[in-house]
Amino acid sequence: MINLTNTNFFKNTITILLLFLSSLTFAQLNVVADRADSYYEVGETANFNITSNISGTVNYTLKYDNFTTPIATGSLNINAGQTLTVQHQSNETGVVLCSVTQIGNSSAIASAAFSPLEIEPFVEEPTDFDAFWNNQKNILAGIPIDAQVTFHSNTSYSTTYRVNLANIDNRRVYGYLTVPNGAGPFPAFIHFPPYGDIANMALPDIELAERGNVLAFSISIHNAEPDLVDPNAYEPNDISNKEGLYYKTAFMAGVRAIDYIFSRNDFDGVNLGVTGVSQGAGLSTIISGLDSRVKYLIMSNPILGQA
């Protein structure tokens, strides 16, 4: 039986454990493009530099995404501390990923963008695309913002308010606005939520407001206060009919949030950005295209879709 009151026992055990851990070699596999911004023109060659702190076989895959046939696959024998290079020259616009794995080591991934500003749409734009969305924005513009703003919380550096605004289809836009202390005027960012139908998908973005010294407006796309569950989240949704698409109201929620920011005296009137991850990234990307008042887009892992 171990005597748990024996201090020397614990000291000796901890010492042995630390010595053991310090003797381990922790695996680390890495791959990076040879340009810091990963930007290349079509016809140029991207060099993916692979390093590992253990020797062995590294498997690599060059691909456009996880859903299409890989561009190339292969294996390399690497020595610890050595740098090996996988090259790719692209003759068309797009983003190429280099994914590497090693037994007994972590996996890693890097990307190279080839003339990304020249990437063409994969499908043709519907002939009524602009007319449809301009009509939705006109409908929204005819609805008063009806901003209902109440105090939520504060810190030494900012104040957060609950906000809800009128939207199309007799819906409301719910969220939290965090305002930094000071007279302003401030730039602003609208934060769109990831996918989900649970409470608190949208939360006060206090860190963004305080560190960025910006108005931070975090909104939900559902028709309920952000800390409550909307029983009709993502319903009804008819993806065969553009008028019945659930995300139609989500896109207009984003436009209405922009309307509200532009109505505030503490906004600088110019510098508006949108941001989000996953669904939020998809929403940010689309709304930055729908509304020319958006000047900045920061997003990660964009995805948007419903079955």
mmCIF file of C-alpha atoms in Angstrom:
data_model
loop_
_atom_site.group_PDB
_atom_site.id
_atom_site.type_symbol
_atom_site.label_atom_id
_atom_site.label_comp_id
_atom_site.label_asym_id
_atom_site.label_seq_id
_atom_site.Cartn_x
_atom_site.Cartn_y
_atom_site.Cartn_z
ATOM 1 C CA MET A 1 0.000 0.000 0.000
ATOM 2 C CA ILE A 2 1.292 3.469 -0.947
ATOM 3 C CA ASN A 3 1.373 6.012 1.818
ATOM 4 C CA LEU A 4 -0.193 9.101 0.235
ATOM 5 C CA THR A 5 1.218 11.300 2.982
ATOM 6 C CA ASN A 6 4.807 10.392 2.034
ATOM 7 C CA THR A 7 6.136 13.622 0.494
ATOM 8 C CA ASN A 8 9.457 12.098 -0.541
ATOM 9 C CA PHE A 9 7.633 9.409 -2.518
ATOM 10 C CA PHE A 10 5.826 12.018 -4.613
ATOM 11 C CA LYS A 11 8.961 14.090 -5.122
ATOM 12 C CA ASN A 12 10.903 11.062 -6.313
ATOM 13 C CA THR A 13 8.062 9.942 -8.583
ATOM 14 C CA ILE A 14 7.747 13.379 -10.186
ATOM 15 C CA THR A 15 11.520 13.561 -10.706
ATOM 16 C CA ILE A 16 11.585 10.175 -12.443
ATOM 17 C CA LEU A 17 8.615 11.139 -14.613
ATOM 18 C CA LEU A 18 10.228 14.427 -15.692
ATOM 19 C CA LEU A 19 13.483 12.667 -16.543
ATOM 20 C CA PHE A 20 11.527 10.124 -18.626
ATOM 21 C CA LEU A 21 9.601 12.799 -20.492
ATOM 22 C CA SER A 22 12.740 14.810 -21.198
ATOM 23 C CA SER A 23 14.297 11.747 -22.820
ATOM 24 C CA LEU A 24 11.449 11.361 -25.344
ATOM 25 C CA THR A 25 11.733 12.647 -28.899
ATOM 26 C CA PHE A 26 8.419 14.214 -29.817
ATOM 27 C CA ALA A 27 7.362 13.653 -33.403
ATOM 28 C CA GLN A 28 6.899 16.691 -35.617
ATOM 29 C CA LEU A 29 6.096 16.611 -39.326
ATOM 30 C CA ASN A 30 5.686 19.811 -41.291
ATOM 31 C CA VAL A 31 5.067 20.983 -44.847
ATOM 32 C CA VAL A 32 5.088 24.566 -46.117
ATOM 33 C CA ALA A 33 5.001 26.277 -49.496
ATOM 34 C CA ASP A 34 8.231 28.022 -50.455
ATOM 35 C CA ARG A 35 6.469 31.392 -50.569
ATOM 36 C CA ALA A 36 5.149 32.891 -47.361
ATOM 37 C CA ASP A 37 1.898 34.029 -48.992
ATOM 38 C CA SER A 38 1.461 30.736 -50.962
ATOM 39 C CA TYR A 39 0.626 32.855 -54.040
ATOM 40 C CA TYR A 40 1.723 31.769 -57.511
ATOM 41 C CA GLU A 41 0.835 32.694 -61.061
ATOM 42 C CA VAL A 42 -0.409 30.045 -63.470
ATOM 43 C CA GLY A 43 2.627 28.360 -65.033
ATOM 44 C CA GLU A 44 4.861 28.882 -61.999
ATOM 45 C CA THR A 45 6.084 26.006 -59.833
ATOM 46 C CA ALA A 46 5.201 25.697 -56.176
ATOM 47 C CA ASN A 47 7.710 23.905 -53.969
ATOM 48 C CA PHE A 48 6.231 22.152 -50.947
ATOM 49 C CA ASN A 49 9.063 21.754 -48.427
ATOM 50 C CA ILE A 50 8.680 18.791 -46.082
ATOM 51 C CA THR A 51 10.580 18.346 -42.797
ATOM 52 C CA SER A 52 10.414 15.831 -39.965
ATOM 53 C CA ASN A 53 12.339 15.263 -36.778
ATOM 54 C CA ILE A 54 12.238 11.500 -37.242
ATOM 55 C CA SER A 55 13.499 9.395 -40.134
ATOM 56 C CA GLY A 56 11.177 7.233 -42.193
ATOM 57 C CA THR A 57 8.756 7.206 -45.093
ATOM 58 C CA VAL A 58 6.597 10.246 -45.774
ATOM 59 C CA ASN A 59 3.524 9.794 -47.957
ATOM 60 C CA TYR A 60 2.253 12.824 -49.846
ATOM 61 C CA THR A 61 -0.876 13.669 -51.826
ATOM 62 C CA LEU A 62 -1.420 16.624 -54.118
ATOM 63 C CA LYS A 63 -5.121 17.412 -54.503
ATOM 64 C CA TYR A 64 -7.668 20.130 -55.117
ATOM 65 C CA ASP A 65 -9.915 18.961 -52.271
ATOM 66 C CA ASN A 66 -11.090 15.836 -50.457
ATOM 67 C CA PHE A 67 -13.785 15.060 -53.029
ATOM 68 C CA THR A 68 -11.924 14.918 -56.339
ATOM 69 C CA THR A 69 -9.320 12.496 -57.692
ATOM 70 C CA PRO A 70 -5.834 13.379 -56.376
ATOM 71 C CA ILE A 71 -3.487 15.144 -58.775
ATOM 72 C CA ALA A 72 -0.550 12.999 -57.632
ATOM 73 C CA THR A 73 0.531 10.720 -54.802
ATOM 74 C CA GLY A 74 3.914 9.379 -53.759
ATOM 75 C CA SER A 75 6.346 8.434 -51.009
ATOM 76 C CA LEU A 76 9.670 9.880 -49.914
ATOM 77 C CA ASN A 77 12.320 8.569 -47.542
ATOM 78 C CA ILE A 78 13.293 11.368 -45.201
ATOM 79 C CA ASN A 79 16.056 11.671 -42.616
ATOM 80 C CA ALA A 80 15.492 13.538 -39.381
ATOM 81 C CA GLY A 81 16.201 17.232 -39.941
ATOM 82 C CA GLN A 82 16.283 16.866 -43.723
ATOM 83 C CA THR A 83 14.154 18.989 -46.083
ATOM 84 C CA LEU A 84 12.570 17.284 -49.074
ATOM 85 C CA THR A 85 10.559 19.031 -51.772
ATOM 86 C CA VAL A 86 7.453 18.070 -53.722
ATOM 87 C CA GLN A 87 6.910 20.299 -56.745
ATOM 88 C CA HIS A 88 3.744 21.200 -58.589
ATOM 89 C CA GLN A 89 3.329 23.369 -61.667
ATOM 90 C CA SER A 90 -0.229 24.352 -62.456
ATOM 91 C CA ASN A 91 -1.454 25.393 -65.873
ATOM 92 C CA GLU A 92 -4.841 26.476 -64.575
ATOM 93 C CA THR A 93 -6.171 28.679 -61.800
ATOM 94 C CA GLY A 94 -7.058 27.112 -58.464
ATOM 95 C CA VAL A 95 -5.803 26.080 -55.038
ATOM 96 C CA VAL A 96 -3.677 22.947 -54.669
ATOM 97 C CA LEU A 97 -3.210 21.174 -51.343
ATOM 98 C CA CYS A 98 -0.196 19.105 -50.333
ATOM 99 C CA SER A 99 -1.063 16.636 -47.578
ATOM 100 C CA VAL A 100 1.700 14.597 -45.888
ATOM 101 C CA THR A 101 1.646 11.757 -43.357
ATOM 102 C CA GLN A 102 4.317 9.703 -41.613
ATOM 103 C CA ILE A 103 3.948 6.601 -39.482
ATOM 104 C CA GLY A 104 4.608 7.478 -35.858
ATOM 105 C CA ASN A 105 4.288 11.155 -36.636
ATOM 106 C CA SER A 106 1.601 13.768 -37.135
ATOM 107 C CA SER A 107 0.068 14.697 -40.457
ATOM 108 C CA ALA A 108 0.380 18.146 -42.012
ATOM 109 C CA ILE A 109 -1.028 20.104 -44.929
ATOM 110 C CA ALA A 110 -0.044 23.171 -46.968
ATOM 111 C CA SER A 111 -1.612 25.010 -49.880
ATOM 112 C CA ALA A 112 -0.609 26.951 -52.979
ATOM 113 C CA ALA A 113 -2.957 29.346 -54.778
ATOM 114 C CA PHE A 114 -2.427 29.744 -58.521
ATOM 115 C CA SER A 115 -3.771 33.068 -59.872
ATOM 116 C CA PRO A 116 -6.670 32.887 -57.375
ATOM 117 C CA LEU A 117 -8.132 36.234 -58.423
ATOM 118 C CA GLU A 118 -8.715 34.814 -61.897
ATOM 119 C CA ILE A 119 -10.661 31.723 -60.790
ATOM 120 C CA GLU A 120 -13.851 31.504 -62.835
ATOM 121 C CA PRO A 121 -17.219 30.320 -61.479
ATOM 122 C CA PHE A 122 -17.823 26.573 -61.812
ATOM 123 C CA VAL A 123 -21.409 27.054 -62.923
ATOM 124 C CA GLU A 124 -23.136 29.645 -65.047
ATOM 125 C CA GLU A 125 -24.943 32.422 -63.234
ATOM 126 C CA PRO A 126 -28.746 32.115 -63.517
ATOM 127 C CA THR A 127 -30.160 34.748 -65.835
ATOM 128 C CA ASP A 128 -32.401 36.120 -63.068
ATOM 129 C CA PHE A 129 -29.725 36.067 -60.345
ATOM 130 C CA ASP A 130 -29.215 39.830 -60.007
ATOM 131 C CA ALA A 131 -32.903 40.589 -60.427
ATOM 132 C CA PHE A 132 -33.900 38.127 -57.705
ATOM 133 C CA TRP A 133 -31.449 39.366 -55.086
ATOM 134 C CA ASN A 134 -31.964 43.020 -55.930
ATOM 135 C CA ASN A 135 -35.678 42.428 -55.397
ATOM 136 C CA GLN A 136 -35.033 40.826 -51.997
ATOM 137 C CA LYS A 137 -32.886 43.792 -50.980
ATOM 138 C CA ASN A 138 -35.573 46.195 -52.181
ATOM 139 C CA ILE A 139 -38.181 44.366 -50.095
ATOM 140 C CA LEU A 140 -35.893 44.585 -47.076
ATOM 141 C CA ALA A 141 -35.200 48.286 -47.692
ATOM 142 C CA GLY A 142 -38.945 48.929 -47.508
ATOM 143 C CA ILE A 143 -39.090 47.457 -43.981
ATOM 144 C CA PRO A 144 -38.063 49.832 -41.141
ATOM 145 C CA ILE A 145 -35.018 48.567 -39.222
ATOM 146 C CA ASP A 146 -36.954 48.822 -35.933
ATOM 147 C CA ALA A 147 -33.810 48.313 -33.849
ATOM 148 C CA GLN A 148 -34.580 47.094 -30.331
ATOM 149 C CA VAL A 149 -31.464 47.530 -28.200
ATOM 150 C CA THR A 150 -31.100 46.570 -24.534
ATOM 151 C CA PHE A 151 -28.133 46.403 -22.177
ATOM 152 C CA HIS A 152 -26.573 42.958 -21.794
ATOM 153 C CA SER A 153 -23.221 43.270 -19.971
ATOM 154 C CA ASN A 154 -20.046 45.310 -19.749
ATOM 155 C CA THR A 155 -16.350 45.135 -18.926
ATOM 156 C CA SER A 156 -13.792 47.814 -18.145
ATOM 157 C CA TYR A 157 -13.255 48.259 -21.887
ATOM 158 C CA SER A 158 -16.597 47.711 -23.623
ATOM 159 C CA THR A 159 -20.359 47.435 -23.352
ATOM 160 C CA THR A 160 -22.447 44.678 -24.946
ATOM 161 C CA TYR A 161 -26.076 45.068 -25.998
ATOM 162 C CA ARG A 162 -28.748 42.674 -27.133
ATOM 163 C CA VAL A 163 -30.032 43.793 -30.515
ATOM 164 C CA ASN A 164 -32.893 42.600 -32.675
ATOM 165 C CA LEU A 165 -33.904 44.023 -36.025
ATOM 166 C CA ALA A 166 -36.778 43.614 -38.471
ATOM 167 C CA ASN A 167 -36.139 41.243 -41.389
ATOM 168 C CA ILE A 168 -38.122 39.992 -44.387
ATOM 169 C CA ASP A 169 -40.898 37.383 -44.061
ATOM 170 C CA ASN A 170 -41.957 38.796 -40.663
ATOM 171 C CA ARG A 171 -38.738 37.585 -39.072
ATOM 172 C CA ARG A 172 -36.239 39.284 -36.776
ATOM 173 C CA VAL A 173 -32.438 39.364 -36.711
ATOM 174 C CA TYR A 174 -31.084 38.642 -33.221
ATOM 175 C CA GLY A 175 -27.592 39.189 -31.912
ATOM 176 C CA TYR A 176 -25.144 40.990 -29.664
ATOM 177 C CA LEU A 177 -23.371 44.257 -30.374
ATOM 178 C CA THR A 178 -20.216 45.000 -28.396
ATOM 179 C CA VAL A 179 -19.077 48.635 -28.401
ATOM 180 C CA PRO A 180 -15.574 49.619 -27.217
ATOM 181 C CA ASN A 181 -15.310 52.381 -24.670
ATOM 182 C CA GLY A 182 -14.521 55.739 -26.229
ATOM 183 C CA ALA A 183 -16.106 58.284 -28.482
ATOM 184 C CA GLY A 184 -15.356 56.594 -31.784
ATOM 185 C CA PRO A 185 -16.153 56.576 -34.601
ATOM 186 C CA PHE A 186 -15.169 52.921 -34.974
ATOM 187 C CA PRO A 187 -14.771 50.441 -37.817
ATOM 188 C CA ALA A 188 -17.139 47.470 -37.563
ATOM 189 C CA PHE A 189 -17.195 43.727 -38.075
ATOM 190 C CA ILE A 190 -20.250 41.492 -38.398
ATOM 191 C CA HIS A 191 -19.652 37.934 -37.160
ATOM 192 C CA PHE A 192 -21.776 35.169 -38.702
ATOM 193 C CA PRO A 193 -22.393 31.894 -36.832
ATOM 194 C CA PRO A 194 -21.312 28.335 -37.689
ATOM 195 C CA TYR A 195 -23.986 25.781 -38.547
ATOM 196 C CA GLY A 196 -26.279 24.752 -35.706
ATOM 197 C CA ASP A 197 -29.741 24.937 -34.218
ATOM 198 C CA ILE A 198 -28.815 25.002 -30.539
ATOM 199 C CA ALA A 199 -28.732 27.976 -28.226
ATOM 200 C CA ASN A 200 -25.705 30.286 -28.147
ATOM 201 C CA MET A 201 -24.422 29.703 -31.669
ATOM 202 C CA ALA A 202 -23.929 33.472 -31.674
ATOM 203 C CA LEU A 203 -22.144 34.957 -28.673
ATOM 204 C CA PRO A 204 -20.901 38.438 -27.747
ATOM 205 C CA ASP A 205 -17.624 39.061 -29.592
ATOM 206 C CA ILE A 206 -15.991 40.973 -26.765
ATOM 207 C CA GLU A 207 -12.393 40.088 -27.611
ATOM 208 C CA LEU A 208 -12.769 41.251 -31.218
ATOM 209 C CA ALA A 209 -14.325 44.531 -30.084
ATOM 210 C CA GLU A 210 -11.735 45.277 -27.436
ATOM 211 C CA ARG A 211 -8.575 44.128 -29.211
ATOM 212 C CA GLY A 212 -9.626 45.420 -32.604
ATOM 213 C CA ASN A 213 -11.244 48.584 -31.252
ATOM 214 C CA VAL A 214 -14.217 47.898 -33.514
ATOM 215 C CA LEU A 215 -17.962 47.583 -33.262
ATOM 216 C CA ALA A 216 -18.449 43.807 -33.113
ATOM 217 C CA PHE A 217 -21.918 42.608 -34.130
ATOM 218 C CA SER A 218 -22.432 38.855 -33.683
ATOM 219 C CA ILE A 219 -25.719 37.664 -35.171
ATOM 220 C CA SER A 220 -27.852 34.532 -35.348
ATOM 221 C CA ILE A 221 -29.652 33.492 -38.523
ATOM 222 C CA HIS A 222 -32.596 31.953 -36.665
ATOM 223 C CA ASN A 223 -35.822 33.594 -35.559
ATOM 224 C CA ALA A 224 -35.152 33.535 -31.819
ATOM 225 C CA GLU A 225 -32.971 35.238 -29.255
ATOM 226 C CA PRO A 226 -29.439 33.838 -29.648
ATOM 227 C CA ASP A 227 -29.464 32.221 -26.203
ATOM 228 C CA LEU A 228 -32.716 30.395 -26.997
ATOM 229 C CA VAL A 229 -33.530 27.495 -29.335
ATOM 230 C CA ASP A 230 -35.555 28.229 -32.455
ATOM 231 C CA PRO A 231 -37.811 25.150 -32.895
ATOM 232 C CA ASN A 232 -38.098 25.980 -36.594
ATOM 233 C CA ALA A 233 -34.391 26.425 -37.282
ATOM 234 C CA TYR A 234 -33.581 25.607 -40.927
ATOM 235 C CA GLU A 235 -37.274 24.994 -41.602
ATOM 236 C CA PRO A 236 -39.146 25.312 -43.865
ATOM 237 C CA ASN A 237 -36.549 24.837 -46.550
ATOM 238 C CA ASP A 238 -37.293 24.072 -50.181
ATOM 239 C CA ILE A 239 -34.025 24.004 -52.112
ATOM 240 C CA SER A 240 -35.906 23.466 -55.386
ATOM 241 C CA ASN A 241 -37.551 26.880 -55.040
ATOM 242 C CA LYS A 242 -35.439 29.996 -54.482
ATOM 243 C CA GLU A 243 -38.337 31.661 -52.684
ATOM 244 C CA GLY A 244 -38.488 28.766 -50.228
ATOM 245 C CA LEU A 245 -34.774 28.604 -49.432
ATOM 246 C CA TYR A 246 -34.134 29.033 -45.708
ATOM 247 C CA TYR A 247 -30.834 30.766 -46.328
ATOM 248 C CA LYS A 248 -32.637 33.527 -48.227
ATOM 249 C CA THR A 249 -33.657 35.060 -44.915
ATOM 250 C CA ALA A 250 -30.150 34.443 -43.524
ATOM 251 C CA PHE A 251 -28.605 36.442 -46.373
ATOM 252 C CA MET A 252 -31.081 39.251 -45.803
ATOM 253 C CA ALA A 253 -30.303 39.085 -42.073
ATOM 254 C CA GLY A 254 -26.732 39.911 -43.005
ATOM 255 C CA VAL A 255 -27.823 42.839 -45.174
ATOM 256 C CA ARG A 256 -30.082 44.095 -42.377
ATOM 257 C CA ALA A 257 -27.172 43.879 -39.916
ATOM 258 C CA ILE A 258 -25.176 46.036 -42.329
ATOM 259 C CA ASP A 259 -28.088 48.502 -42.501
ATOM 260 C CA TYR A 260 -28.044 48.759 -38.729
ATOM 261 C CA ILE A 261 -24.292 49.322 -38.466
ATOM 262 C CA PHE A 262 -24.537 52.112 -41.050
ATOM 263 C CA SER A 263 -27.330 53.729 -39.026
ATOM 264 C CA ARG A 264 -25.104 54.130 -35.951
ATOM 265 C CA ASN A 265 -23.346 57.426 -35.200
ATOM 266 C CA ASP A 266 -20.370 55.617 -33.661
ATOM 267 C CA PHE A 267 -19.587 53.764 -36.924
ATOM 268 C CA ASP A 268 -16.961 55.439 -39.123
ATOM 269 C CA GLY A 269 -19.208 55.064 -42.151
ATOM 270 C CA VAL A 270 -16.694 53.207 -44.327
ATOM 271 C CA ASN A 271 -14.728 50.370 -42.780
ATOM 272 C CA LEU A 272 -17.071 47.396 -42.484
ATOM 273 C CA GLY A 273 -15.904 43.777 -42.486
ATOM 274 C CA VAL A 274 -17.604 40.393 -42.235
ATOM 275 C CA THR A 275 -16.184 37.242 -40.700
ATOM 276 C CA GLY A 276 -17.055 33.676 -39.760
ATOM 277 C CA VAL A 277 -16.036 30.036 -39.765
ATOM 278 C CA SER A 278 -17.739 27.144 -41.597
ATOM 279 C CA GLN A 279 -21.356 28.213 -42.233
ATOM 280 C CA GLY A 280 -20.333 31.652 -41.002
ATOM 281 C CA ALA A 281 -17.575 31.756 -43.596
ATOM 282 C CA GLY A 282 -20.029 30.795 -46.331
ATOM 283 C CA LEU A 283 -22.463 33.469 -45.204
ATOM 284 C CA SER A 284 -19.684 36.068 -44.989
ATOM 285 C CA THR A 285 -18.455 35.271 -48.490
ATOM 286 C CA ILE A 286 -21.914 35.455 -50.051
ATOM 287 C CA ILE A 287 -22.975 38.610 -48.237
ATOM 288 C CA SER A 288 -19.729 40.372 -49.145
ATOM 289 C CA GLY A 289 -20.741 39.713 -52.756
ATOM 290 C CA LEU A 290 -24.358 40.758 -52.282
ATOM 291 C CA ASP A 291 -23.594 44.061 -50.560
ATOM 292 C CA SER A 292 -20.923 46.446 -51.828
ATOM 293 C CA ARG A 293 -20.765 48.194 -48.448
ATOM 294 C CA VAL A 294 -18.611 45.293 -47.191
ATOM 295 C CA LYS A 295 -14.948 46.277 -47.511
ATOM 296 C CA TYR A 296 -13.216 43.390 -45.704
ATOM 297 C CA LEU A 297 -13.749 39.627 -45.614
ATOM 298 C CA ILE A 298 -12.047 37.338 -43.088
ATOM 299 C CA MET A 299 -13.205 33.726 -43.111
ATOM 300 C CA SER A 300 -12.055 30.138 -42.649
ATOM 301 C CA ASN A 301 -13.319 26.737 -43.853
ATOM 302 C CA PRO A 302 -16.301 28.050 -45.822
ATOM 303 C CA ILE A 303 -19.172 25.656 -46.377
ATOM 304 C CA LEU A 304 -22.837 26.235 -47.023
ATOM 305 C CA GLY A 305 -25.447 23.752 -48.073
ATOM 306 C CA GLN A 306 -28.551 21.832 -47.127
ATOM 307 C CA ALA A 307 -30.120 18.623 -48.342
#
